[in-house]
Short mmCIF file of C-alpha atoms and ligand atoms in Angstrom, two decimals:
data_model
loop_
_atom_site.label_atom_id
_atom_site.label_comp_id
_atom_site.label_asym_id
_atom_site.label_seq_id
_atom_site.Cartn_x
_atom_site.Cartn_y
_atom_site.Cartn_z
CA MET D 1 -17.24 -5.73 26.76
CA TYR D 2 -14.16 -3.80 25.71
CA THR D 3 -13.93 -2.23 22.28
CA PRO D 4 -11.21 -3.96 20.25
CA LEU D 5 -8.08 -1.96 19.41
CA VAL D 6 -7.58 -3.93 16.18
CA GLU D 7 -10.44 -5.47 14.17
CA ILE D 8 -9.59 -7.73 11.28
CA GLU D 9 -12.50 -8.47 8.95
CA ASP D 10 -12.38 -11.28 6.39
CA LEU D 11 -8.80 -10.44 5.43
CA LYS D 12 -7.30 -12.11 2.38
CA VAL D 13 -3.77 -11.90 1.03
CA TYR D 14 -3.17 -13.71 -2.26
CA TYR D 15 0.30 -13.59 -3.76
CA PRO D 16 0.19 -13.58 -7.56
CA ASN D 17 1.98 -16.57 -8.96
CA GLY D 18 2.47 -16.13 -12.70
CA LYS D 19 0.13 -18.34 -14.69
CA ASN D 20 -0.68 -20.64 -11.77
CA ASN D 21 -3.19 -20.15 -9.00
CA PRO D 22 -2.24 -17.42 -6.54
CA VAL D 23 -0.77 -18.41 -3.17
CA ARG D 24 -3.65 -17.94 -0.74
CA ALA D 25 -1.43 -17.12 2.22
CA VAL D 26 -4.26 -15.55 4.24
CA ASP D 27 -7.69 -16.66 3.16
CA GLY D 28 -10.47 -14.97 5.08
CA VAL D 29 -9.29 -14.17 8.61
CA SER D 30 -11.47 -12.27 11.09
CA LEU D 31 -10.03 -11.48 14.52
CA ASP D 32 -10.40 -8.83 17.22
CA ILE D 33 -7.46 -7.80 19.38
CA TYR D 34 -8.34 -6.07 22.65
CA PRO D 35 -6.43 -3.26 24.36
CA GLY D 36 -3.72 -4.48 26.71
CA GLU D 37 -3.96 -8.15 25.75
CA THR D 38 -1.42 -10.46 24.18
CA LEU D 39 -2.98 -12.50 21.43
CA GLY D 40 -0.77 -15.43 20.49
CA LEU D 41 -0.87 -16.59 16.87
CA VAL D 42 0.35 -20.14 16.31
CA GLY D 43 0.49 -22.58 13.45
CA GLU D 44 3.02 -24.58 11.50
CA SER D 45 5.52 -22.93 9.18
CA GLY D 46 3.96 -21.57 5.98
CA CYS D 47 0.39 -21.33 7.33
CA GLY D 48 0.34 -17.55 6.78
CA LYS D 49 1.25 -16.06 10.17
CA SER D 50 3.84 -13.55 8.94
CA THR D 51 1.72 -12.56 5.98
CA LEU D 52 -1.22 -11.90 8.28
CA ALA D 53 1.03 -9.82 10.54
CA ARG D 54 2.36 -7.74 7.66
CA ALA D 55 -1.09 -7.24 6.19
CA ILE D 56 -2.43 -5.98 9.53
CA LEU D 57 0.31 -3.35 9.58
CA ARG D 58 -0.20 -2.62 5.87
CA LEU D 59 3.36 -3.69 5.17
CA CYS D 60 2.04 -5.82 2.32
CA GLU D 61 -0.88 -5.43 -0.02
CA SER D 62 -4.11 -7.18 0.98
CA THR D 63 -6.40 -8.72 -1.61
CA ALA D 64 -9.64 -8.22 0.31
CA GLY D 65 -11.00 -7.41 3.74
CA GLU D 66 -10.50 -4.67 6.28
CA VAL D 67 -8.26 -3.82 9.20
CA LEU D 68 -9.62 -1.29 11.68
CA PHE D 69 -7.27 0.31 14.18
CA ASP D 70 -9.13 2.11 16.92
CA GLY D 71 -12.18 2.07 14.66
CA GLU D 72 -10.39 3.47 11.60
CA ASN D 73 -10.02 1.43 8.42
CA ILE D 74 -6.29 1.65 7.74
CA PHE D 75 -6.70 0.54 4.11
CA ASN D 76 -8.53 3.82 3.42
CA LEU D 77 -5.74 6.03 4.78
CA SER D 78 -3.69 8.27 2.50
CA PRO D 79 0.12 7.79 2.53
CA GLN D 80 0.47 10.74 4.93
CA GLU D 81 -2.29 9.44 7.21
CA MET D 82 -0.70 5.98 7.12
CA LYS D 83 2.63 7.52 8.10
CA ASP D 84 0.97 9.01 11.18
CA MET D 85 -0.72 5.69 11.90
CA ARG D 86 2.71 3.98 11.91
CA ARG D 87 3.38 5.63 15.26
CA GLU D 88 0.62 3.51 16.70
CA MET D 89 1.49 0.12 15.19
CA GLN D 90 4.97 -1.35 15.06
CA ILE D 91 6.69 -4.68 14.47
CA VAL D 92 9.53 -6.59 16.12
CA PHE D 93 11.09 -9.02 13.64
CA GLN D 94 12.45 -12.50 14.12
CA ASP D 95 16.02 -11.90 13.09
CA PRO D 96 17.36 -8.78 14.74
CA TYR D 97 20.58 -8.91 12.75
CA ALA D 98 18.90 -8.96 9.35
CA SER D 99 16.50 -6.23 10.35
CA LEU D 100 19.10 -3.75 11.67
CA ASN D 101 21.11 -1.69 9.18
CA PRO D 102 24.77 -2.62 9.90
CA ARG D 103 26.03 0.79 8.77
CA ARG D 104 23.87 2.77 11.18
CA THR D 105 24.58 3.37 14.85
CA VAL D 106 22.13 2.29 17.53
CA GLY D 107 21.16 5.94 17.95
CA GLN D 108 20.40 6.27 14.24
CA ILE D 109 18.50 2.99 14.08
CA ILE D 110 16.29 3.68 17.08
CA GLY D 111 15.97 7.36 16.16
CA LEU D 112 14.86 6.76 12.57
CA PRO D 113 11.11 6.47 13.29
CA MET D 114 11.31 9.75 15.21
CA ALA D 115 13.38 11.44 12.51
CA LEU D 116 10.76 10.42 9.94
CA GLN D 117 8.19 12.16 12.06
CA GLY D 118 10.22 15.36 12.15
CA VAL D 119 11.39 15.22 15.78
CA PRO D 120 14.44 17.56 16.17
CA ARG D 121 17.81 15.79 16.23
CA LYS D 122 18.78 16.80 19.77
CA GLU D 123 15.46 15.64 21.14
CA ILE D 124 15.82 12.33 19.30
CA ARG D 125 19.16 11.69 20.98
CA GLU D 126 17.71 12.45 24.39
CA ARG D 127 14.74 10.20 23.78
CA VAL D 128 16.96 7.34 22.56
CA GLN D 129 19.10 7.73 25.67
CA THR D 130 15.98 7.41 27.80
CA LEU D 131 14.79 4.37 25.85
CA LEU D 132 18.03 2.37 26.03
CA PRO D 133 17.89 1.58 29.77
CA LYS D 134 14.21 0.67 29.39
CA VAL D 135 15.19 -2.20 27.11
CA GLY D 136 18.17 -3.23 29.23
CA LEU D 137 20.89 -1.45 27.25
CA GLN D 138 23.21 1.33 28.38
CA GLU D 139 23.10 4.97 27.34
CA THR D 140 26.69 4.65 26.14
CA HIS D 141 25.58 2.07 23.56
CA ILE D 142 24.05 4.84 21.48
CA ASP D 143 27.06 5.32 19.19
CA ARG D 144 27.85 1.64 18.64
CA TYR D 145 26.98 -0.51 15.62
CA PRO D 146 24.80 -3.66 15.56
CA HIS D 147 27.76 -6.04 15.05
CA GLN D 148 29.14 -4.95 18.43
CA PHE D 149 26.21 -6.59 20.21
CA SER D 150 25.09 -10.12 21.03
CA GLY D 151 21.92 -11.60 19.49
CA GLY D 152 19.89 -10.84 22.60
CA GLN D 153 21.15 -7.27 22.74
CA ARG D 154 20.36 -6.81 19.06
CA GLN D 155 16.80 -7.89 19.71
CA ARG D 156 16.69 -5.29 22.50
CA ILE D 157 17.70 -2.69 19.89
CA GLY D 158 14.89 -3.95 17.62
CA ILE D 159 12.43 -3.61 20.49
CA ALA D 160 13.63 -0.09 21.28
CA ARG D 161 13.19 0.85 17.62
CA ALA D 162 9.61 -0.46 17.71
CA LEU D 163 8.94 1.55 20.88
CA ALA D 164 10.55 4.75 19.65
CA ALA D 165 7.45 6.29 18.13
CA GLY D 166 5.31 5.49 21.19
CA PRO D 167 3.06 2.79 19.69
CA ARG D 168 -0.01 1.23 21.28
CA PHE D 169 0.11 -2.00 19.25
CA ILE D 170 3.12 -4.21 18.54
CA VAL D 171 3.34 -7.27 16.36
CA ALA D 172 6.13 -9.51 17.61
CA ASP D 173 6.88 -11.92 14.74
CA GLU D 174 8.79 -14.89 16.19
CA PRO D 175 10.81 -12.44 18.35
CA VAL D 176 12.80 -15.08 20.20
CA SER D 177 13.05 -17.89 17.64
CA SER D 178 16.49 -16.92 16.40
CA LEU D 179 17.92 -16.45 19.90
CA ASP D 180 19.77 -18.85 22.16
CA VAL D 181 17.42 -20.70 24.46
CA SER D 182 19.27 -19.19 27.44
CA ILE D 183 18.31 -15.63 26.52
CA ARG D 184 14.80 -16.22 25.20
CA ALA D 185 13.25 -15.85 28.66
CA GLN D 186 15.00 -12.51 29.19
CA ILE D 187 13.58 -11.07 26.00
CA ILE D 188 10.11 -12.45 26.71
CA ASN D 189 10.21 -10.98 30.21
CA LEU D 190 11.34 -7.65 28.80
CA LEU D 191 8.40 -7.60 26.37
CA GLN D 192 6.04 -8.38 29.24
CA GLU D 193 7.50 -5.65 31.49
CA LEU D 194 7.21 -3.12 28.69
CA GLN D 195 3.63 -4.17 28.08
CA GLN D 196 2.76 -3.54 31.73
CA GLU D 197 4.60 -0.26 31.89
CA MET D 198 3.34 1.17 28.63
CA GLY D 199 -0.05 -0.49 28.35
CA LEU D 200 0.87 -2.14 25.04
CA THR D 201 -1.23 -4.56 23.03
CA TYR D 202 0.62 -7.45 21.41
CA LEU D 203 0.05 -9.86 18.58
CA PHE D 204 2.67 -12.46 19.39
CA ILE D 205 3.49 -14.84 16.56
CA THR D 206 5.34 -18.05 17.19
CA HIS D 207 5.45 -21.67 16.19
CA ASP D 208 6.65 -22.47 19.73
CA LEU D 209 3.68 -23.45 21.84
CA SER D 210 5.49 -23.27 25.16
CA VAL D 211 6.36 -19.64 24.46
CA VAL D 212 2.82 -18.81 23.47
CA ASN D 213 1.49 -20.53 26.59
CA TYR D 214 3.71 -18.32 28.72
CA VAL D 215 3.00 -14.97 27.07
CA SER D 216 -0.56 -15.04 25.71
CA ASP D 217 -3.93 -14.17 27.20
CA ARG D 218 -5.67 -15.71 24.20
CA ILE D 219 -4.46 -17.90 21.37
CA ALA D 220 -5.50 -18.03 17.72
CA VAL D 221 -4.53 -21.18 15.83
CA MET D 222 -3.91 -20.79 12.11
CA CYS D 223 -4.02 -23.56 9.53
CA LEU D 224 -3.48 -23.01 5.82
CA GLY D 225 -4.55 -19.36 5.75
CA LYS D 226 -7.45 -19.64 8.18
CA ILE D 227 -8.05 -19.37 11.92
CA VAL D 228 -9.32 -22.77 13.06
CA GLU D 229 -9.50 -22.16 16.81
CA LEU D 230 -9.52 -19.15 19.11
CA ALA D 231 -9.81 -19.18 22.89
CA SER D 232 -8.20 -18.15 26.16
CA THR D 233 -4.76 -19.67 26.65
CA THR D 234 -6.13 -21.72 29.54
CA ALA D 235 -8.93 -23.16 27.41
CA ILE D 236 -6.66 -23.91 24.46
CA PHE D 237 -4.26 -25.87 26.65
CA ALA D 238 -6.87 -27.52 28.88
CA SER D 239 -9.42 -28.42 26.23
CA PRO D 240 -8.36 -27.82 22.66
CA ARG D 241 -11.28 -28.64 20.37
CA HIS D 242 -9.83 -28.59 16.88
CA PRO D 243 -7.93 -31.74 15.89
CA TYR D 244 -5.18 -29.56 14.38
CA THR D 245 -4.73 -27.74 17.72
CA GLN D 246 -4.71 -31.09 19.48
CA ALA D 247 -2.00 -32.36 17.16
CA LEU D 248 0.13 -29.23 17.69
CA LEU D 249 -0.26 -29.45 21.46
CA SER D 250 0.36 -33.17 21.64
CA ALA D 251 3.98 -32.49 20.76
CA ILE D 252 4.74 -30.59 23.96
CA PRO D 253 5.03 -32.08 27.44
CA ARG D 254 2.43 -31.20 30.06
CA LEU D 255 3.58 -29.25 33.09
CA ASP D 256 1.88 -31.65 35.50
CA GLY D 257 4.01 -34.52 34.28
CA ARG D 258 1.13 -36.43 32.69
CA HIS D 259 1.59 -37.37 29.10
CA ARG D 260 -0.55 -36.55 26.18
CA ARG D 261 -1.09 -39.05 23.48
CA ARG D 262 1.23 -37.88 20.73
CA ILE D 263 -0.72 -37.25 17.54
CA ILE D 264 1.36 -37.71 14.44
CA LEU D 265 -0.27 -36.15 11.40
CA ARG D 266 -0.07 -38.19 8.23
CA GLY D 267 0.12 -36.79 4.75
CA SER D 268 1.77 -33.63 3.56
CA VAL D 269 0.54 -30.10 4.14
CA PRO D 270 -1.62 -29.11 1.14
CA SER D 271 -0.36 -26.25 -1.02
CA PRO D 272 -1.87 -22.83 -0.29
CA MET D 273 -2.15 -22.50 -4.09
CA ASP D 274 -4.57 -25.38 -4.16
CA PRO D 275 -6.13 -25.90 -0.72
CA PRO D 276 -8.60 -28.79 -0.40
CA PRO D 277 -12.23 -27.78 -0.76
CA GLY D 278 -14.21 -27.76 2.47
CA CYS D 279 -12.24 -28.13 5.69
CA ARG D 280 -8.60 -27.21 5.12
CA PHE D 281 -7.48 -29.80 7.62
CA ARG D 282 -9.55 -32.57 6.11
CA THR D 283 -6.72 -34.29 4.25
CA ARG D 284 -4.69 -34.72 7.44
CA CYS D 285 -7.50 -35.09 9.96
CA PHE D 286 -7.43 -38.17 12.18
CA HIS D 287 -10.98 -37.65 13.30
CA ARG D 288 -13.94 -37.86 10.93
CA ALA D 289 -12.27 -36.45 7.88
CA LYS D 290 -14.08 -38.75 5.53
CA ASP D 291 -17.53 -37.50 6.46
CA ASP D 292 -19.27 -35.65 3.69
CA ALA D 293 -19.85 -32.80 6.13
CA CYS D 294 -16.12 -32.00 5.94
CA LEU D 295 -16.50 -31.15 2.27
CA GLU D 296 -18.38 -28.10 3.54
CA GLU D 297 -16.11 -25.48 4.97
CA PRO D 298 -16.69 -25.30 8.73
CA PRO D 299 -17.23 -21.72 9.99
CA LEU D 300 -15.46 -20.48 13.12
CA MET D 301 -18.27 -21.26 15.58
CA ALA D 302 -18.71 -19.95 19.13
CA ILE D 303 -18.90 -22.80 21.63
CA GLY D 304 -19.13 -20.61 24.76
CA ASP D 305 -16.79 -18.60 27.02
CA GLY D 306 -15.12 -16.87 24.10
CA HIS D 307 -14.02 -20.21 22.63
CA TYR D 308 -14.37 -20.54 18.84
CA VAL D 309 -13.64 -23.55 16.71
CA ALA D 310 -13.90 -24.28 12.99
CA CYS D 311 -14.64 -28.00 13.00
CA HIS D 312 -17.88 -29.87 12.32
CA TYR D 313 -16.89 -32.31 15.01
CA ALA D 314 -15.30 -30.22 17.75
CA VAL D 315 -13.98 -33.04 19.88
CA PRO D 316 -14.92 -33.10 23.59
CA SER D 317 -11.90 -32.58 25.78
CA ARG D 318 -12.44 -35.95 27.51
CA GLN D 319 -11.11 -37.69 24.43
CA TRP D 320 -8.10 -35.47 24.35
CA ILE D 321 -6.36 -35.94 27.68
CA SER D 322 -5.14 -39.44 28.29
CA ALA D 323 -4.41 -40.14 31.93
P1 LIG H 401 4.39 -18.40 8.19
O1 LIG H 401 4.75 -17.06 8.74
O2 LIG H 401 3.24 -19.05 8.91
O3 LIG H 401 5.56 -19.33 8.08
P2 LIG H 401 4.11 -17.02 5.63
O4 LIG H 401 3.11 -15.94 5.83
O5 LIG H 401 5.55 -16.65 5.66
O6 LIG H 401 3.82 -18.19 6.71
O7 LIG H 401 3.80 -17.77 4.25
C1 LIG H 401 2.49 -18.23 3.90
C2 LIG H 401 2.53 -18.76 2.48
O8 LIG H 401 2.74 -17.68 1.58
C3 LIG H 401 3.65 -19.75 2.22
O9 LIG H 401 3.18 -20.72 1.30
C4 LIG H 401 4.73 -18.91 1.59
O10 LIG H 401 5.54 -19.68 0.74
C5 LIG H 401 3.90 -17.90 0.81
N1 LIG H 401 4.57 -16.58 0.66
C6 LIG H 401 5.04 -15.80 1.67
N2 LIG H 401 5.55 -14.65 1.19
C7 LIG H 401 5.39 -14.71 -0.17
C8 LIG H 401 5.70 -13.82 -1.25
N3 LIG H 401 6.27 -12.63 -1.05
N4 LIG H 401 5.39 -14.22 -2.52
C9 LIG H 401 4.80 -15.42 -2.75
N5 LIG H 401 4.48 -16.30 -1.78
C10 LIG H 401 4.76 -15.94 -0.50
#
């Protein structure tokens, strides 16, 4: 078995909320991410995906738990050590326009991570010029400003900036969600080519299950601050075991033309300030939610072949696919 590149241990991120309960955005997540893989992270809006991503990169304060990168607990690093660690772990944001400084040239934007690490200015320019064609831009783009580019090109700039320091691990947080459908595939293909070429490891966050199906080796499904299912992409799509995963998947068409029974969830999403005791999905579950067992929190249990599910009644796949 490989050694994981990133190990997340019982991570919690609670946002203080004045006098009320804190927002439990991430509430006890444990995950391993292996070298060279793409781990897809899916779940409905507000379930804690971005917070988890930022906490892994130490871009926000965690309440409890550990994140190990290459065996090293990043929460124990000094500011200087963390600065060095930043070379290894980078992020590509959803909205390339909001995340690029409009007053800086492409060369300055992509060069900033290198400048922060003390790379001489001339060398930075040369390295940026080498990077631009790798992300599908031209060397001559180096002195232009973000507003002179299309959305897709701006995301290419964001990707180049993430690559500039030579990272091993990249979190892509909804990297194509703000782009036109017509250019999403180009950006996804670019990320995949770069992964092959540079041996990168990705945590790919999206609410779009067709994207995650295309890019991921494994998929983690998040519901109200917790991982409720984790398996290979093939297993998640062929035999999802958690009713929440089944509901998410039921919304997308199958490639073989057969139809899934659409599962419409009733009831509103509980607040992460006051999640229901026991199973977090209990209040919306269409399965056996009323069983007393569901008042006990189900652990993420191994059910074989690297498939994990947090449900007392992991449903056999037979019941899932309707012919
Ligand atoms: P997702 O990426 O899955 O949409 P987020 O991680 O953005 O989810 O948000 C998870 C929960 O944490 C949501 O309820 C959101 O409102 C809350 N949240 C996110 N950021 C903050 C913050 N800075 N302060 C307080 N609450 C936050």
